[in-house]
Coordinates of C-alpha atoms in Angstrom, one line a residue:
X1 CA -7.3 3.8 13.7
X2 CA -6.4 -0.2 14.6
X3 CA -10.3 -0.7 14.2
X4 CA -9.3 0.1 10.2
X5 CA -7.1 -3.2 10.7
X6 CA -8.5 -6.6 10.2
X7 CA -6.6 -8.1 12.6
X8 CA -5.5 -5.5 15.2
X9 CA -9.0 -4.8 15.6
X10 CA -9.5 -8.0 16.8
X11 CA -6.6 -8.7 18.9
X12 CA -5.0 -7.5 22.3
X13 CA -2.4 -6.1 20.5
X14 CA -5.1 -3.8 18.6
X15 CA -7.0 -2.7 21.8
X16 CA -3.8 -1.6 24.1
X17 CA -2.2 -0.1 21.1
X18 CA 0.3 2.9 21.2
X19 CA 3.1 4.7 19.5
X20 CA 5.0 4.0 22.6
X21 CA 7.8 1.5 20.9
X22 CA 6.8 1.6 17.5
X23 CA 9.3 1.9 14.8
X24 CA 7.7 4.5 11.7
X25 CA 8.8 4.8 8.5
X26 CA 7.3 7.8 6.4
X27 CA 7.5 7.5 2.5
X28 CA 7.9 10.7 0.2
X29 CA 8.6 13.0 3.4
X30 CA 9.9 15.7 1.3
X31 CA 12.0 18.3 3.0
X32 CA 9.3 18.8 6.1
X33 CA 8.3 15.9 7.1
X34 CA 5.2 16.3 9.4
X35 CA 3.9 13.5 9.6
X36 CA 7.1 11.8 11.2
X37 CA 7.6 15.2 13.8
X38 CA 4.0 13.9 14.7
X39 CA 4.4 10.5 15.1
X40 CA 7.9 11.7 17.5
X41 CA 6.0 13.6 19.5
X42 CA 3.1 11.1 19.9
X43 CA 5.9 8.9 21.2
X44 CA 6.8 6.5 18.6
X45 CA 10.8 5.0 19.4
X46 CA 12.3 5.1 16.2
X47 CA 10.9 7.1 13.2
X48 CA 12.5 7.7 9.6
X49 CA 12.1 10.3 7.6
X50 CA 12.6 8.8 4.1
X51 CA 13.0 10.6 0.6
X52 CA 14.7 9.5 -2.6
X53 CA 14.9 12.4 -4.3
X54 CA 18.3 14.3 -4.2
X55 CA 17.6 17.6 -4.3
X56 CA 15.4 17.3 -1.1
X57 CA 17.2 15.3 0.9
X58 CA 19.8 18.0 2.3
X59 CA 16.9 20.4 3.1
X60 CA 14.9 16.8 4.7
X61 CA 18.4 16.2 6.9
X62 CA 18.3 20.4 7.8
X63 CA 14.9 20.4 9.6
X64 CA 15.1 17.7 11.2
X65 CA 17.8 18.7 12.9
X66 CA 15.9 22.2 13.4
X67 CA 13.4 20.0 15.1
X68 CA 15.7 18.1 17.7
X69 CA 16.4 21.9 18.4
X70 CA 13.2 22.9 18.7
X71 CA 12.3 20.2 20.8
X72 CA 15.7 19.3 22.7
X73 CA 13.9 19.7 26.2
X74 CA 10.9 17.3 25.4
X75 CA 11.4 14.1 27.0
X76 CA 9.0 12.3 24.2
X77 CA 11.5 13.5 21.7
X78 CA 15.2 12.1 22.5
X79 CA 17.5 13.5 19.8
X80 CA 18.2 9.4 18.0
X81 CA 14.3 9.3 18.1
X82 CA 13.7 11.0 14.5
X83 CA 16.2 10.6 11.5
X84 CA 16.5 11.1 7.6
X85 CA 17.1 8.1 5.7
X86 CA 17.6 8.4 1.9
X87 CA 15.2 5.9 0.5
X88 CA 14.6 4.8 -3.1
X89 CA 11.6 3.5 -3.6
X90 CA 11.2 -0.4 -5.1
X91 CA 15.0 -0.4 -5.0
X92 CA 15.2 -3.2 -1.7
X93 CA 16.9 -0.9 0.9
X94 CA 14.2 -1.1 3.5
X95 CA 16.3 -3.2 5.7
X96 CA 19.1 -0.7 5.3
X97 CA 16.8 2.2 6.9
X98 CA 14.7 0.2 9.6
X99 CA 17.2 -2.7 10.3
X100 CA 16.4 -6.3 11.7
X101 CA 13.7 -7.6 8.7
X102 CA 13.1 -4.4 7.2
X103 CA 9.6 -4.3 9.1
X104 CA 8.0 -1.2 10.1
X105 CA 5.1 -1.1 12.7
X106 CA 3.9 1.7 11.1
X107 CA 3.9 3.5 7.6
X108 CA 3.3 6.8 6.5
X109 CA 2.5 8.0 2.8
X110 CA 1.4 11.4 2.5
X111 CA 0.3 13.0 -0.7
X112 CA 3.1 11.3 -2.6
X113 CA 0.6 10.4 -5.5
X114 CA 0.7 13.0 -7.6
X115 CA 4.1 12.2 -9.6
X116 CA 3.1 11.3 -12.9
X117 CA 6.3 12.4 -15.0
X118 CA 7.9 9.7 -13.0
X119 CA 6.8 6.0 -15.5
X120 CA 6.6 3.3 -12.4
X121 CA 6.9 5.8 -9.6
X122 CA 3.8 4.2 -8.2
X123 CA 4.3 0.7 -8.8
X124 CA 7.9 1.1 -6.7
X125 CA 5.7 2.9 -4.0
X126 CA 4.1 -0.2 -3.4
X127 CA 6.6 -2.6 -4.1
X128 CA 8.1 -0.5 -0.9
X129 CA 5.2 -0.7 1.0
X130 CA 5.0 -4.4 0.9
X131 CA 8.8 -4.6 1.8
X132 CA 8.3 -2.7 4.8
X133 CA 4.8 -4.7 6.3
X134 CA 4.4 -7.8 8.5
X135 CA 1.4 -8.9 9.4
X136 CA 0.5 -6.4 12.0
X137 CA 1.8 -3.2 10.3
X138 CA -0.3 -0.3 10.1
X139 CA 0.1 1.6 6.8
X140 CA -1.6 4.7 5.8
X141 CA -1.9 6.4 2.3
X142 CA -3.1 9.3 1.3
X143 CA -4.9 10.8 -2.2
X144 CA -6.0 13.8 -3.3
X145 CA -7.6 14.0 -6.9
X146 CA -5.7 16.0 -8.7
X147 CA -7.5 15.1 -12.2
X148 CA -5.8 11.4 -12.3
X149 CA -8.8 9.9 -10.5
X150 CA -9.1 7.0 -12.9
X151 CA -5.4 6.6 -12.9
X152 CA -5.8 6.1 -9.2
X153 CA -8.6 3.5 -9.2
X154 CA -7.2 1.3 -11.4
X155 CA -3.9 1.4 -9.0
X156 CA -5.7 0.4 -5.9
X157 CA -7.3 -2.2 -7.4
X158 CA -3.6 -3.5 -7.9
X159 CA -3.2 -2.7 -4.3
X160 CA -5.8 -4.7 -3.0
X161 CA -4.0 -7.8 -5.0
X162 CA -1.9 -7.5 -1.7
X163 CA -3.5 -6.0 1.0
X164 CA -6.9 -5.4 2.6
X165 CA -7.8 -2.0 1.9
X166 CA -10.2 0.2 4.3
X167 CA -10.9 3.9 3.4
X168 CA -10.7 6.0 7.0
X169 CA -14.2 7.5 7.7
X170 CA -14.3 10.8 7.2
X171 CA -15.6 11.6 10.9
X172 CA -11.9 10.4 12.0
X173 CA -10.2 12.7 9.8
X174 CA -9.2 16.1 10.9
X175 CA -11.5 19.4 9.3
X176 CA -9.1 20.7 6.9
X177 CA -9.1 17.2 4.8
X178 CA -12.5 19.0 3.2
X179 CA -12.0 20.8 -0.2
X180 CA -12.3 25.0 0.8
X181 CA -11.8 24.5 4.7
X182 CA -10.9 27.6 6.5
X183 CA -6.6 27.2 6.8
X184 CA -6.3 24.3 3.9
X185 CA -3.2 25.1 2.1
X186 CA -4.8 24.0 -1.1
X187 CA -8.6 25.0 -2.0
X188 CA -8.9 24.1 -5.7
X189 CA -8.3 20.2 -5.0
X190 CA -10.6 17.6 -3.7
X191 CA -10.8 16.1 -0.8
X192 CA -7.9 14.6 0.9
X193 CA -8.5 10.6 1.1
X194 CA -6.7 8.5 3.7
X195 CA -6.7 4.1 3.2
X196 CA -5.6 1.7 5.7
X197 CA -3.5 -1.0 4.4
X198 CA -2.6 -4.4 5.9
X199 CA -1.0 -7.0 4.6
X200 CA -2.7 -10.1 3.1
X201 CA -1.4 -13.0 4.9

């Protein structure tokens, strides 16, 4: 996935790259949060679980404990690996959650564009974004068309006002992002879309 990013494709840094050390901050985790018990188990050092929304938080904190249960005897998973941070989004409390600069190496934004009855939702989403990239940070978004496909055009055109944008090629993505796969959870949406962002210097 570094070949997505135009300069860790290039670089040394790119071609020896590895969750090993990397600090991950997942946007929108909701109250499960796969994508950060992935990035754990794939080795990443520090990864936060973030969610702004109050209701979900508690049940967010809950299963991630669950997990450190679940895994307490993997040695990839230490217990301070994985943690919920409550996170606001456009609000400026990235430092708050990731420390140091507020940099992540890696983001994670899975199917969090679907709020519409939230005015600005999206614009704070990548306000935060931007907060938490450096020049080398790999950030992932996902979409699914849920009937606001024009809406969604028109917003990554603003996103490519600050970033380079790469859509993933469907040959790296896993089976189930195709509309009626076998095990999909959802069969009457479209496709699951994931871009590559990086930062324009």
């Amino acid at each position: 996935l570094c070949a997505q990013h135009p300069r860790l494709a290039r670089s040394e840094h790119g071609r020896n790259w590895s969750w090993k050390g990397k600090k991950v901050v997942e946007l929108g985790a909701g109250a499960s949060a796969i994508p950060s018990c992935i990035a754990a188990l794939l080795g990443a050092s520090h990864v936060f679980a973030t969610d702004g929304d109050g209701s979900v938080f508690p049940a967010l904190r809950e299963n991630i404990a669950k997990f450190h249960a679940a895994n307490s005897l993997d040695s990839r998973v230490p217990p301070p690996t994985l943690a919920a941070k409550f996170l606001r989004w456009g609000e400026n409390g990235e430092a708050e959650v990731v420390g140091d600069d507020g940099v992540a190496d890696v983001v994670l934004a899975a199917d969090v564009l679907y709020i519409l009855e939230n005015p600005g939702a999206w614009g704070k989403l990548l306000k935060t974004i931007e907060a938490l990239s450096g020049p080398h940070t790999l950030n992932f978004l996902t979409y699914t068309d849920r009937g606001h496909h024009k809406l969604f055009t028109k917003y990554l055109d603003r996103i490519k006002r600050a970033f380079h944008v790469v859509e993933v090629a469907p040959h790296l993505l896993h089976p189930q992002y195709k509309t009626g796969c076998p095990g999909r959870l959802e069969h009457h949406v479209g496709d699951v879309r994931i871009f590559s962002l990086a930062k324009k210097l």
